[in-house]
């Protein structure tokens, strides 16, 4: 399926809509949505090889998996979408961009079918969103950490001297562009100059909001190649800029997955030390966690909520079926239930 023709059958969560997702990965056994991506040449062209490498980066002990395209259809059971295979397994080392659409995520090892496929820390909130919760009840621990976000002047000075006034992402210089200093990974546990860098001020919000990151590691030629050591990489630096969501006009400053961070480009890498790869890697992992995982509509409408509405509308139980001009049919869940109702009626006649 191409991006221009794919239309999801399944109900999209707010997260999937907000991120403009057009590609979805479904756990084969449970039917749950593991995650999704917006994959086009402007945003993040995803390949099977890159997907497998990123999953191992996030969790080196993740269960081996295979993916293949599927088509979804609606049925009488709300928010349940039977899947039909529409193509062969996509090789784990394939570098062909994945077309937009739906994919089954099949755990290969039958003994690990019930394991969590990928262990991650967080898939809900960006760094910026976490900081914004400081004043909410029960978030005193976040508020206590906020002062650490203030950069000490001593670190700002070290970073400014090390980066020579250049944005480490784009190469823009302070004489012509407003440049500022940013932490790479929230600094409560790493108040170090190596955890900070100079960056264009107009990219700061996007960077701290995890809209893009720097993929430090090389793109291995084979997805079966073990990612044993993430601190002693074999062949060459990669440091590709990866955009995870639409950044608006400021995104034009970055040219996507084929754009290398300024300080690691071959013609400049001997001149610049730049920030430590460890912190860039942790930032990038967080970007992946926030944008790829989550978004299953059944987390928004758990089974008990769905069936409470089913009985309220009289689809099941002793109540008379609600009039079709009842506003409850016009809600997001109501429209889904109405489709399932008619599907059931038509399939039994």
C-alpha atoms as a printed R data frame, in Angstrom:
    type eleno elety resid chain resno       x       y      z
1   ATOM     1    CA   UNK     A     1   0.000   0.000  0.000
2   ATOM     2    CA   UNK     A     2   1.317   3.458 -0.756
3   ATOM     3    CA   UNK     A     3   1.020   6.356  1.596
4   ATOM     4    CA   UNK     A     4  -1.411   8.069 -0.756
5   ATOM     5    CA   UNK     A     5  -3.925   5.191 -0.846
6   ATOM     6    CA   UNK     A     6  -3.731   3.664  2.633
7   ATOM     7    CA   UNK     A     7  -6.722   4.379  4.848
8   ATOM     8    CA   UNK     A     8  -6.735   2.738  8.292
9   ATOM     9    CA   UNK     A     9  -9.728   0.531  9.049
10  ATOM    10    CA   UNK     A    10  -9.106   0.683 12.779
11  ATOM    11    CA   UNK     A    11 -10.116   3.558 15.024
12  ATOM    12    CA   UNK     A    12  -7.151   5.857 15.626
13  ATOM    13    CA   UNK     A    13  -6.191   7.021 19.085
14  ATOM    14    CA   UNK     A    14  -5.452  10.668 19.772
15  ATOM    15    CA   UNK     A    15  -1.741   9.826 19.813
16  ATOM    16    CA   UNK     A    16  -1.850   8.176 16.389
17  ATOM    17    CA   UNK     A    17  -3.796  11.108 14.941
18  ATOM    18    CA   UNK     A    18  -1.503  13.691 16.501
19  ATOM    19    CA   UNK     A    19   1.597  11.989 15.127
20  ATOM    20    CA   UNK     A    20   0.016  11.485 11.717
21  ATOM    21    CA   UNK     A    21   0.777   7.772 11.803
22  ATOM    22    CA   UNK     A    22   0.353   5.826  8.608
23  ATOM    23    CA   UNK     A    23   2.056   2.563  9.565
24  ATOM    24    CA   UNK     A    24   0.992   0.224 12.361
25  ATOM    25    CA   UNK     A    25   2.476  -2.906 13.925
26  ATOM    26    CA   UNK     A    26   0.101  -5.410 15.533
27  ATOM    27    CA   UNK     A    27   1.100  -8.157 17.965
28  ATOM    28    CA   UNK     A    28  -0.084 -11.341 16.322
29  ATOM    29    CA   UNK     A    29  -1.149 -13.261 19.422
30  ATOM    30    CA   UNK     A    30  -3.012 -10.565 21.370
31  ATOM    31    CA   UNK     A    31  -4.111  -8.361 18.499
32  ATOM    32    CA   UNK     A    32  -2.833  -5.332 20.427
33  ATOM    33    CA   UNK     A    33  -1.238  -2.393 18.664
34  ATOM    34    CA   UNK     A    34   2.434  -2.405 19.639
35  ATOM    35    CA   UNK     A    35   3.202   0.895 17.974
36  ATOM    36    CA   UNK     A    36   3.331   2.854 14.775
37  ATOM    37    CA   UNK     A    37   5.199   5.419 12.786
38  ATOM    38    CA   UNK     A    38   4.773   8.151 10.243
39  ATOM    39    CA   UNK     A    39   7.021   6.918  7.517
40  ATOM    40    CA   UNK     A    40   7.524   8.984  4.439
41  ATOM    41    CA   UNK     A    41  10.599  10.545  2.941
42  ATOM    42    CA   UNK     A    42   9.948  13.864  4.700
43  ATOM    43    CA   UNK     A    43   9.586  12.346  8.147
44  ATOM    44    CA   UNK     A    44  11.095   8.924  8.880
45  ATOM    45    CA   UNK     A    45  11.610   6.471  6.026
46  ATOM    46    CA   UNK     A    46  11.544   3.187  7.927
47  ATOM    47    CA   UNK     A    47  13.023  -0.082  6.703
48  ATOM    48    CA   UNK     A    48  12.890  -3.547  8.205
49  ATOM    49    CA   UNK     A    49  16.648  -3.449  8.861
50  ATOM    50    CA   UNK     A    50  16.373  -0.117 10.638
51  ATOM    51    CA   UNK     A    51  13.348  -1.279 12.646
52  ATOM    52    CA   UNK     A    52  15.163  -4.407 13.855
53  ATOM    53    CA   UNK     A    53  18.261  -2.401 14.786
54  ATOM    54    CA   UNK     A    54  16.256   0.207 16.662
55  ATOM    55    CA   UNK     A    55  14.382  -2.463 18.618
56  ATOM    56    CA   UNK     A    56  17.679  -4.054 19.675
57  ATOM    57    CA   UNK     A    57  18.982  -0.619 20.601
58  ATOM    58    CA   UNK     A    58  15.994  -0.090 22.899
59  ATOM    59    CA   UNK     A    59  16.148  -3.563 24.414
60  ATOM    60    CA   UNK     A    60  19.106  -5.834 23.684
61  ATOM    61    CA   UNK     A    61  17.106  -8.752 25.143
62  ATOM    62    CA   UNK     A    62  14.008  -8.152 23.035
63  ATOM    63    CA   UNK     A    63  12.370 -11.242 21.591
64  ATOM    64    CA   UNK     A    64  13.186 -12.059 17.971
65  ATOM    65    CA   UNK     A    65  10.355 -11.130 15.643
66  ATOM    66    CA   UNK     A    66   9.281 -11.087 12.030
67  ATOM    67    CA   UNK     A    67   6.936  -8.721 10.249
68  ATOM    68    CA   UNK     A    68   4.665  -9.116  7.267
69  ATOM    69    CA   UNK     A    69   1.858  -7.027  5.749
70  ATOM    70    CA   UNK     A    70  -1.756  -7.656  6.740
71  ATOM    71    CA   UNK     A    71  -5.144  -6.186  5.965
72  ATOM    72    CA   UNK     A    72  -7.615  -5.431  8.744
73  ATOM    73    CA   UNK     A    73 -11.382  -5.600  8.672
74  ATOM    74    CA   UNK     A    74 -14.118  -4.664 11.090
75  ATOM    75    CA   UNK     A    75 -16.345  -7.215 12.751
76  ATOM    76    CA   UNK     A    76 -19.199  -7.381 15.252
77  ATOM    77    CA   UNK     A    77 -16.773  -7.175 18.185
78  ATOM    78    CA   UNK     A    78 -15.972  -3.485 18.904
79  ATOM    79    CA   UNK     A    79 -12.372  -2.343 18.505
80  ATOM    80    CA   UNK     A    80 -11.367  -5.803 17.295
81  ATOM    81    CA   UNK     A    81  -9.910  -6.132 13.828
82  ATOM    82    CA   UNK     A    82  -9.344  -9.575 12.287
83  ATOM    83    CA   UNK     A    83  -6.167  -9.635 10.217
84  ATOM    84    CA   UNK     A    84  -5.467 -11.339  6.918
85  ATOM    85    CA   UNK     A    85  -1.961 -11.852  5.639
86  ATOM    86    CA   UNK     A    86  -1.347 -10.054  2.351
87  ATOM    87    CA   UNK     A    87   2.331 -10.738  1.688
88  ATOM    88    CA   UNK     A    88   5.433 -12.709  2.675
89  ATOM    89    CA   UNK     A    89   7.738 -12.026  5.601
90  ATOM    90    CA   UNK     A    90   9.853  -8.936  5.081
91  ATOM    91    CA   UNK     A    91  13.528  -9.908  5.521
92  ATOM    92    CA   UNK     A    92  15.057  -8.535  8.698
93  ATOM    93    CA   UNK     A    93  17.937  -7.064  6.710
94  ATOM    94    CA   UNK     A    94  15.795  -5.426  4.015
95  ATOM    95    CA   UNK     A    95  16.690  -1.806  3.322
96  ATOM    96    CA   UNK     A    96  13.607  -1.154  1.196
97  ATOM    97    CA   UNK     A    97  11.296   1.492  2.724
98  ATOM    98    CA   UNK     A    98   8.196  -0.061  4.269
99  ATOM    99    CA   UNK     A    99   5.014   1.060  2.514
100 ATOM   100    CA   UNK     A   100   2.371   2.646  4.715
101 ATOM   101    CA   UNK     A   101  -0.114   0.113  6.046
102 ATOM   102    CA   UNK     A   102  -0.651  -2.539  8.700
103 ATOM   103    CA   UNK     A   103   1.890  -5.194  9.688
104 ATOM   104    CA   UNK     A   104   1.784  -8.271 11.889
105 ATOM   105    CA   UNK     A   105   4.541  -8.457 14.507
106 ATOM   106    CA   UNK     A   106   5.106 -12.160 15.037
107 ATOM   107    CA   UNK     A   107   7.264 -13.480 17.886
108 ATOM   108    CA   UNK     A   108   9.398 -16.242 16.391
109 ATOM   109    CA   UNK     A   109  10.229 -18.147 19.606
110 ATOM   110    CA   UNK     A   110   7.013 -19.893 20.650
111 ATOM   111    CA   UNK     A   111   8.263 -20.205 24.239
112 ATOM   112    CA   UNK     A   112   8.466 -16.413 24.454
113 ATOM   113    CA   UNK     A   113   5.084 -15.666 22.903
114 ATOM   114    CA   UNK     A   114   3.697 -14.292 26.169
115 ATOM   115    CA   UNK     A   115   6.767 -12.211 27.017
116 ATOM   116    CA   UNK     A   116   6.697  -8.440 26.714
117 ATOM   117    CA   UNK     A   117   8.214  -8.021 23.233
118 ATOM   118    CA   UNK     A   118  10.213  -4.872 24.032
119 ATOM   119    CA   UNK     A   119  10.968  -3.452 27.463
120 ATOM   120    CA   UNK     A   120  10.947   0.346 27.440
121 ATOM   121    CA   UNK     A   121  10.967   3.056 30.091
122 ATOM   122    CA   UNK     A   122   8.337   5.403 28.765
123 ATOM   123    CA   UNK     A   123   6.027   5.775 25.787
124 ATOM   124    CA   UNK     A   124   3.788   8.607 26.857
125 ATOM   125    CA   UNK     A   125   5.595  11.852 27.555
126 ATOM   126    CA   UNK     A   126   8.415  13.827 25.995
127 ATOM   127    CA   UNK     A   127  10.997  15.582 28.148
128 ATOM   128    CA   UNK     A   128   9.048  18.823 27.758
129 ATOM   129    CA   UNK     A   129   5.739  17.190 28.700
130 ATOM   130    CA   UNK     A   130   7.259  15.576 31.787
131 ATOM   131    CA   UNK     A   131   8.564  18.951 32.977
132 ATOM   132    CA   UNK     A   132   5.148  20.550 32.404
133 ATOM   133    CA   UNK     A   133   3.535  18.208 34.943
134 ATOM   134    CA   UNK     A   134   5.552  19.608 37.849
135 ATOM   135    CA   UNK     A   135   2.626  21.547 39.356
136 ATOM   136    CA   UNK     A   136   0.145  18.674 39.125
137 ATOM   137    CA   UNK     A   137  -0.870  16.662 42.204
138 ATOM   138    CA   UNK     A   138   1.449  13.793 42.962
139 ATOM   139    CA   UNK     A   139   4.276  15.191 40.835
140 ATOM   140    CA   UNK     A   140   6.362  16.799 43.568
141 ATOM   141    CA   UNK     A   141   9.317  14.635 42.562
142 ATOM   142    CA   UNK     A   142   9.293  16.267 39.114
143 ATOM   143    CA   UNK     A   143   9.133  19.742 40.640
144 ATOM   144    CA   UNK     A   144  12.092  18.916 42.867
145 ATOM   145    CA   UNK     A   145  14.174  18.049 39.810
146 ATOM   146    CA   UNK     A   146  13.349  21.125 37.713
147 ATOM   147    CA   UNK     A   147  16.112  23.335 39.189
148 ATOM   148    CA   UNK     A   148  18.624  20.887 37.740
149 ATOM   149    CA   UNK     A   149  17.493  21.953 34.272
150 ATOM   150    CA   UNK     A   150  19.175  25.315 34.755
151 ATOM   151    CA   UNK     A   151  22.575  25.206 33.106
152 ATOM   152    CA   UNK     A   152  25.450  26.296 35.377
153 ATOM   153    CA   UNK     A   153  27.438  29.109 33.813
154 ATOM   154    CA   UNK     A   154  30.618  27.060 34.206
155 ATOM   155    CA   UNK     A   155  29.202  24.316 31.967
156 ATOM   156    CA   UNK     A   156  27.866  26.837 29.455
157 ATOM   157    CA   UNK     A   157  31.369  28.271 29.158
158 ATOM   158    CA   UNK     A   158  32.993  24.855 28.640
159 ATOM   159    CA   UNK     A   159  30.416  23.893 25.999
160 ATOM   160    CA   UNK     A   160  30.737  27.227 24.176
161 ATOM   161    CA   UNK     A   161  34.510  26.836 23.970
162 ATOM   162    CA   UNK     A   162  34.321  23.181 22.953
163 ATOM   163    CA   UNK     A   163  31.717  23.740 20.198
164 ATOM   164    CA   UNK     A   164  33.343  26.971 18.952
165 ATOM   165    CA   UNK     A   165  30.027  28.774 18.531
166 ATOM   166    CA   UNK     A   166  28.594  26.219 16.076
167 ATOM   167    CA   UNK     A   167  25.264  24.424 16.294
168 ATOM   168    CA   UNK     A   168  26.285  20.781 16.599
169 ATOM   169    CA   UNK     A   169  23.217  19.674 14.641
170 ATOM   170    CA   UNK     A   170  23.207  21.962 11.599
171 ATOM   171    CA   UNK     A   171  26.536  23.783 11.620
172 ATOM   172    CA   UNK     A   172  24.915  27.218 11.894
173 ATOM   173    CA   UNK     A   173  27.217  29.733 13.590
174 ATOM   174    CA   UNK     A   174  26.482  32.168 16.376
175 ATOM   175    CA   UNK     A   175  27.547  35.180 14.336
176 ATOM   176    CA   UNK     A   176  24.632  34.732 11.935
177 ATOM   177    CA   UNK     A   177  22.107  32.647 13.910
178 ATOM   178    CA   UNK     A   178  20.922  32.705 17.514
179 ATOM   179    CA   UNK     A   179  22.624  29.783 19.251
180 ATOM   180    CA   UNK     A   180  21.992  28.495 22.767
181 ATOM   181    CA   UNK     A   181  23.192  25.714 25.049
182 ATOM   182    CA   UNK     A   182  20.952  22.730 25.744
183 ATOM   183    CA   UNK     A   183  21.126  19.669 27.903
184 ATOM   184    CA   UNK     A   184  20.892  16.516 25.796
185 ATOM   185    CA   UNK     A   185  19.336  14.201 28.378
186 ATOM   186    CA   UNK     A   186  17.637  15.720 31.457
187 ATOM   187    CA   UNK     A   187  20.545  16.412 33.764
188 ATOM   188    CA   UNK     A   188  19.429  15.382 37.243
189 ATOM   189    CA   UNK     A   189  21.917  12.520 37.082
190 ATOM   190    CA   UNK     A   190  24.560  13.913 34.740
191 ATOM   191    CA   UNK     A   191  25.621  17.513 35.313
192 ATOM   192    CA   UNK     A   192  28.389  17.274 32.745
193 ATOM   193    CA   UNK     A   193  29.504  19.370 29.812
194 ATOM   194    CA   UNK     A   194  29.496  16.188 27.718
195 ATOM   195    CA   UNK     A   195  25.719  16.056 28.300
196 ATOM   196    CA   UNK     A   196  25.192  19.460 26.666
197 ATOM   197    CA   UNK     A   197  25.773  21.075 23.298
198 ATOM   198    CA   UNK     A   198  25.238  24.235 21.304
199 ATOM   199    CA   UNK     A   199  22.115  24.202 19.152
200 ATOM   200    CA   UNK     A   200  20.138  26.697 17.097
201 ATOM   201    CA   UNK     A   201  17.590  28.360 19.367
202 ATOM   202    CA   UNK     A   202  14.785  27.738 16.872
203 ATOM   203    CA   UNK     A   203  15.482  23.985 17.132
204 ATOM   204    CA   UNK     A   204  15.589  23.918 20.926
205 ATOM   205    CA   UNK     A   205  11.899  23.187 21.578
206 ATOM   206    CA   UNK     A   206  11.839  20.415 18.984
207 ATOM   207    CA   UNK     A   207  14.984  18.810 20.406
208 ATOM   208    CA   UNK     A   208  13.807  18.971 24.017
209 ATOM   209    CA   UNK     A   209  10.371  17.804 22.877
210 ATOM   210    CA   UNK     A   210  11.975  14.701 21.325
211 ATOM   211    CA   UNK     A   211  10.698  15.579 17.843
212 ATOM   212    CA   UNK     A   212  14.073  14.611 16.422
213 ATOM   213    CA   UNK     A   213  17.182  12.888 17.630
214 ATOM   214    CA   UNK     A   214  20.620  11.801 16.484
215 ATOM   215    CA   UNK     A   215  21.038   8.112 15.675
216 ATOM   216    CA   UNK     A   216  24.642   7.657 16.759
217 ATOM   217    CA   UNK     A   217  25.132   4.058 15.750
218 ATOM   218    CA   UNK     A   218  26.071   2.644 12.373
219 ATOM   219    CA   UNK     A   219  23.435   1.082 10.175
220 ATOM   220    CA   UNK     A   220  24.609  -2.529 10.307
221 ATOM   221    CA   UNK     A   221  24.523  -4.425  7.042
222 ATOM   222    CA   UNK     A   222  22.633  -7.301  8.626
223 ATOM   223    CA   UNK     A   223  19.879  -7.157 11.205
224 ATOM   224    CA   UNK     A   224  21.157 -10.482 12.585
225 ATOM   225    CA   UNK     A   225  24.460  -8.859 13.485
226 ATOM   226    CA   UNK     A   226  24.547  -8.586 17.290
227 ATOM   227    CA   UNK     A   227  24.501  -5.178 18.906
228 ATOM   228    CA   UNK     A   228  26.722  -6.376 21.741
229 ATOM   229    CA   UNK     A   229  28.508  -3.157 22.615
230 ATOM   230    CA   UNK     A   230  26.914   0.204 22.119
231 ATOM   231    CA   UNK     A   231  30.012   2.030 23.295
232 ATOM   232    CA   UNK     A   232  32.540   0.363 20.987
233 ATOM   233    CA   UNK     A   233  30.961   0.427 17.556
234 ATOM   234    CA   UNK     A   234  32.786  -1.346 14.760
235 ATOM   235    CA   UNK     A   235  33.120   0.486 11.482
236 ATOM   236    CA   UNK     A   236  32.180   4.131 11.287
237 ATOM   237    CA   UNK     A   237  30.108   6.857 12.842
238 ATOM   238    CA   UNK     A   238  26.629   7.450 11.530
239 ATOM   239    CA   UNK     A   239  25.090  10.238 13.658
240 ATOM   240    CA   UNK     A   240  22.104  10.600 11.342
241 ATOM   241    CA   UNK     A   241  19.391  13.103 12.192
242 ATOM   242    CA   UNK     A   242  16.067  11.296 12.506
243 ATOM   243    CA   UNK     A   243  12.831  13.288 12.510
244 ATOM   244    CA   UNK     A   244  10.039  11.561 14.418
245 ATOM   245    CA   UNK     A   245   7.140  13.944 13.846
246 ATOM   246    CA   UNK     A   246   6.159  16.932 11.768
247 ATOM   247    CA   UNK     A   247   8.098  19.916 13.098
248 ATOM   248    CA   UNK     A   248   6.487  22.575 10.943
249 ATOM   249    CA   UNK     A   249   8.618  25.184  9.129
250 ATOM   250    CA   UNK     A   250  11.596  24.652 11.440
251 ATOM   251    CA   UNK     A   251  11.846  21.096 10.131
252 ATOM   252    CA   UNK     A   252  13.217  22.494  6.867
253 ATOM   253    CA   UNK     A   253  16.464  23.115  8.733
254 ATOM   254    CA   UNK     A   254  16.885  19.344  8.905
255 ATOM   255    CA   UNK     A   255  16.885  17.239  5.786
256 ATOM   256    CA   UNK     A   256  15.786  13.946  7.295
257 ATOM   257    CA   UNK     A   257  17.409  10.599  7.803
258 ATOM   258    CA   UNK     A   258  20.264  11.196  5.338
259 ATOM   259    CA   UNK     A   259  21.434  14.330  7.115
260 ATOM   260    CA   UNK     A   260  24.400  13.789  9.409
261 ATOM   261    CA   UNK     A   261  24.969  15.829 12.551
262 ATOM   262    CA   UNK     A   262  27.367  18.655 11.710
263 ATOM   263    CA   UNK     A   263  30.131  17.769 14.153
264 ATOM   264    CA   UNK     A   264  30.442  14.189 12.817
265 ATOM   265    CA   UNK     A   265  30.485  14.964  9.116
266 ATOM   266    CA   UNK     A   266  33.738  13.701  7.563
267 ATOM   267    CA   UNK     A   267  35.062  17.167  6.752
268 ATOM   268    CA   UNK     A   268  34.481  18.472 10.307
269 ATOM   269    CA   UNK     A   269  34.850  15.538 12.706
270 ATOM   270    CA   UNK     A   270  38.567  16.136 13.246
271 ATOM   271    CA   UNK     A   271  37.847  19.717 14.359
272 ATOM   272    CA   UNK     A   272  35.038  19.077 16.850
273 ATOM   273    CA   UNK     A   273  34.775  16.879 19.912
274 ATOM   274    CA   UNK     A   274  31.095  17.583 20.437
275 ATOM   275    CA   UNK     A   275  28.929  16.011 23.132
276 ATOM   276    CA   UNK     A   276  29.326  12.449 24.335
277 ATOM   277    CA   UNK     A   277  27.702   9.787 22.153
278 ATOM   278    CA   UNK     A   278  26.243   8.105 25.239
279 ATOM   279    CA   UNK     A   279  23.909  11.009 25.981
280 ATOM   280    CA   UNK     A   280  22.926  11.444 22.335
281 ATOM   281    CA   UNK     A   281  22.076   7.748 22.230
282 ATOM   282    CA   UNK     A   282  19.954   7.957 25.382
283 ATOM   283    CA   UNK     A   283  18.122  10.988 23.975
284 ATOM   284    CA   UNK     A   284  17.467   9.147 20.702
285 ATOM   285    CA   UNK     A   285  16.194   6.059 22.508
286 ATOM   286    CA   UNK     A   286  13.756   8.268 24.395
287 ATOM   287    CA   UNK     A   287  12.593   9.792 21.091
288 ATOM   288    CA   UNK     A   288  11.858   6.314 19.733
289 ATOM   289    CA   UNK     A   289  10.031   5.233 22.869
290 ATOM   290    CA   UNK     A   290   7.776   8.282 22.884
291 ATOM   291    CA   UNK     A   291   6.892   8.270 19.204
292 ATOM   292    CA   UNK     A   292   6.890   4.624 18.126
293 ATOM   293    CA   UNK     A   293   5.207   2.789 20.981
294 ATOM   294    CA   UNK     A   294   1.691   3.036 22.352
295 ATOM   295    CA   UNK     A   295  -1.443   4.415 20.807
296 ATOM   296    CA   UNK     A   296  -3.695   1.354 21.056
297 ATOM   297    CA   UNK     A   297  -7.291   2.599 21.031
298 ATOM   298    CA   UNK     A   298  -8.185  -0.106 23.554
299 ATOM   299    CA   UNK     A   299  -6.127   1.736 26.135
300 ATOM   300    CA   UNK     A   300  -8.482   4.687 25.612
301 ATOM   301    CA   UNK     A   301 -11.615   2.539 25.642
302 ATOM   302    CA   UNK     A   302 -10.982  -0.504 27.846
303 ATOM   303    CA   UNK     A   303 -13.381  -3.424 27.622
304 ATOM   304    CA   UNK     A   304 -15.479  -2.360 30.617
305 ATOM   305    CA   UNK     A   305 -16.034   1.122 29.154
306 ATOM   306    CA   UNK     A   306 -17.036  -0.331 25.787
307 ATOM   307    CA   UNK     A   307 -19.546  -2.744 27.270
308 ATOM   308    CA   UNK     A   308 -20.995  -0.140 29.591
309 ATOM   309    CA   UNK     A   309 -21.790   1.962 26.507
310 ATOM   310    CA   UNK     A   310 -23.122  -1.105 24.654
311 ATOM   311    CA   UNK     A   311 -25.658  -1.732 27.399
312 ATOM   312    CA   UNK     A   312 -26.492   1.988 27.675
313 ATOM   313    CA   UNK     A   313 -27.359   2.088 23.969
314 ATOM   314    CA   UNK     A   314 -29.376  -1.108 24.136
315 ATOM   315    CA   UNK     A   315 -27.202  -3.034 21.696
316 ATOM   316    CA   UNK     A   316 -27.136  -5.798 24.288
317 ATOM   317    CA   UNK     A   317 -29.159  -6.381 27.433
318 ATOM   318    CA   UNK     A   318 -32.774  -5.606 28.251
319 ATOM   319    CA   UNK     A   319 -32.883  -1.948 27.205
320 ATOM   320    CA   UNK     A   320 -34.585  -0.905 23.986
321 ATOM   321    CA   UNK     A   321 -32.122   0.126 21.291
322 ATOM   322    CA   UNK     A   322 -31.485   3.865 21.558
323 ATOM   323    CA   UNK     A   323 -32.925   6.043 18.798
324 ATOM   324    CA   UNK     A   324 -30.409   6.635 16.020
325 ATOM   325    CA   UNK     A   325 -30.677  10.389 16.580
326 ATOM   326    CA   UNK     A   326 -29.418   9.892 20.146
327 ATOM   327    CA   UNK     A   327 -26.240  12.046 20.437
328 ATOM   328    CA   UNK     A   328 -24.377   9.143 22.023
329 ATOM   329    CA   UNK     A   329 -24.204   7.529 18.585
330 ATOM   330    CA   UNK     A   330 -22.307  10.615 17.368
331 ATOM   331    CA   UNK     A   331 -19.407  10.180 19.763
332 ATOM   332    CA   UNK     A   332 -16.216   8.499 18.575
333 ATOM   333    CA   UNK     A   333 -17.054   5.299 20.429
334 ATOM   334    CA   UNK     A   334 -20.720   5.532 19.471
335 ATOM   335    CA   UNK     A   335 -19.915   5.619 15.758
336 ATOM   336    CA   UNK     A   336 -17.674   2.588 16.134
337 ATOM   337    CA   UNK     A   337 -20.399   0.694 18.002
338 ATOM   338    CA   UNK     A   338 -22.967   1.596 15.362
339 ATOM   339    CA   UNK     A   339 -20.738   0.181 12.616
340 ATOM   340    CA   UNK     A   340 -20.315  -3.027 14.613
341 ATOM   341    CA   UNK     A   341 -24.082  -3.183 15.211
342 ATOM   342    CA   UNK     A   342 -24.874  -3.002 11.502
343 ATOM   343    CA   UNK     A   343 -22.065  -5.406 10.658
344 ATOM   344    CA   UNK     A   344 -23.604  -7.940 13.033
345 ATOM   345    CA   UNK     A   345 -27.108  -7.396 11.640
346 ATOM   346    CA   UNK     A   346 -26.034  -7.724  8.022
347 ATOM   347    CA   UNK     A   347 -23.812 -10.741  8.620
348 ATOM   348    CA   UNK     A   348 -26.643 -12.698 10.254
349 ATOM   349    CA   UNK     A   349 -29.101 -12.170  7.405
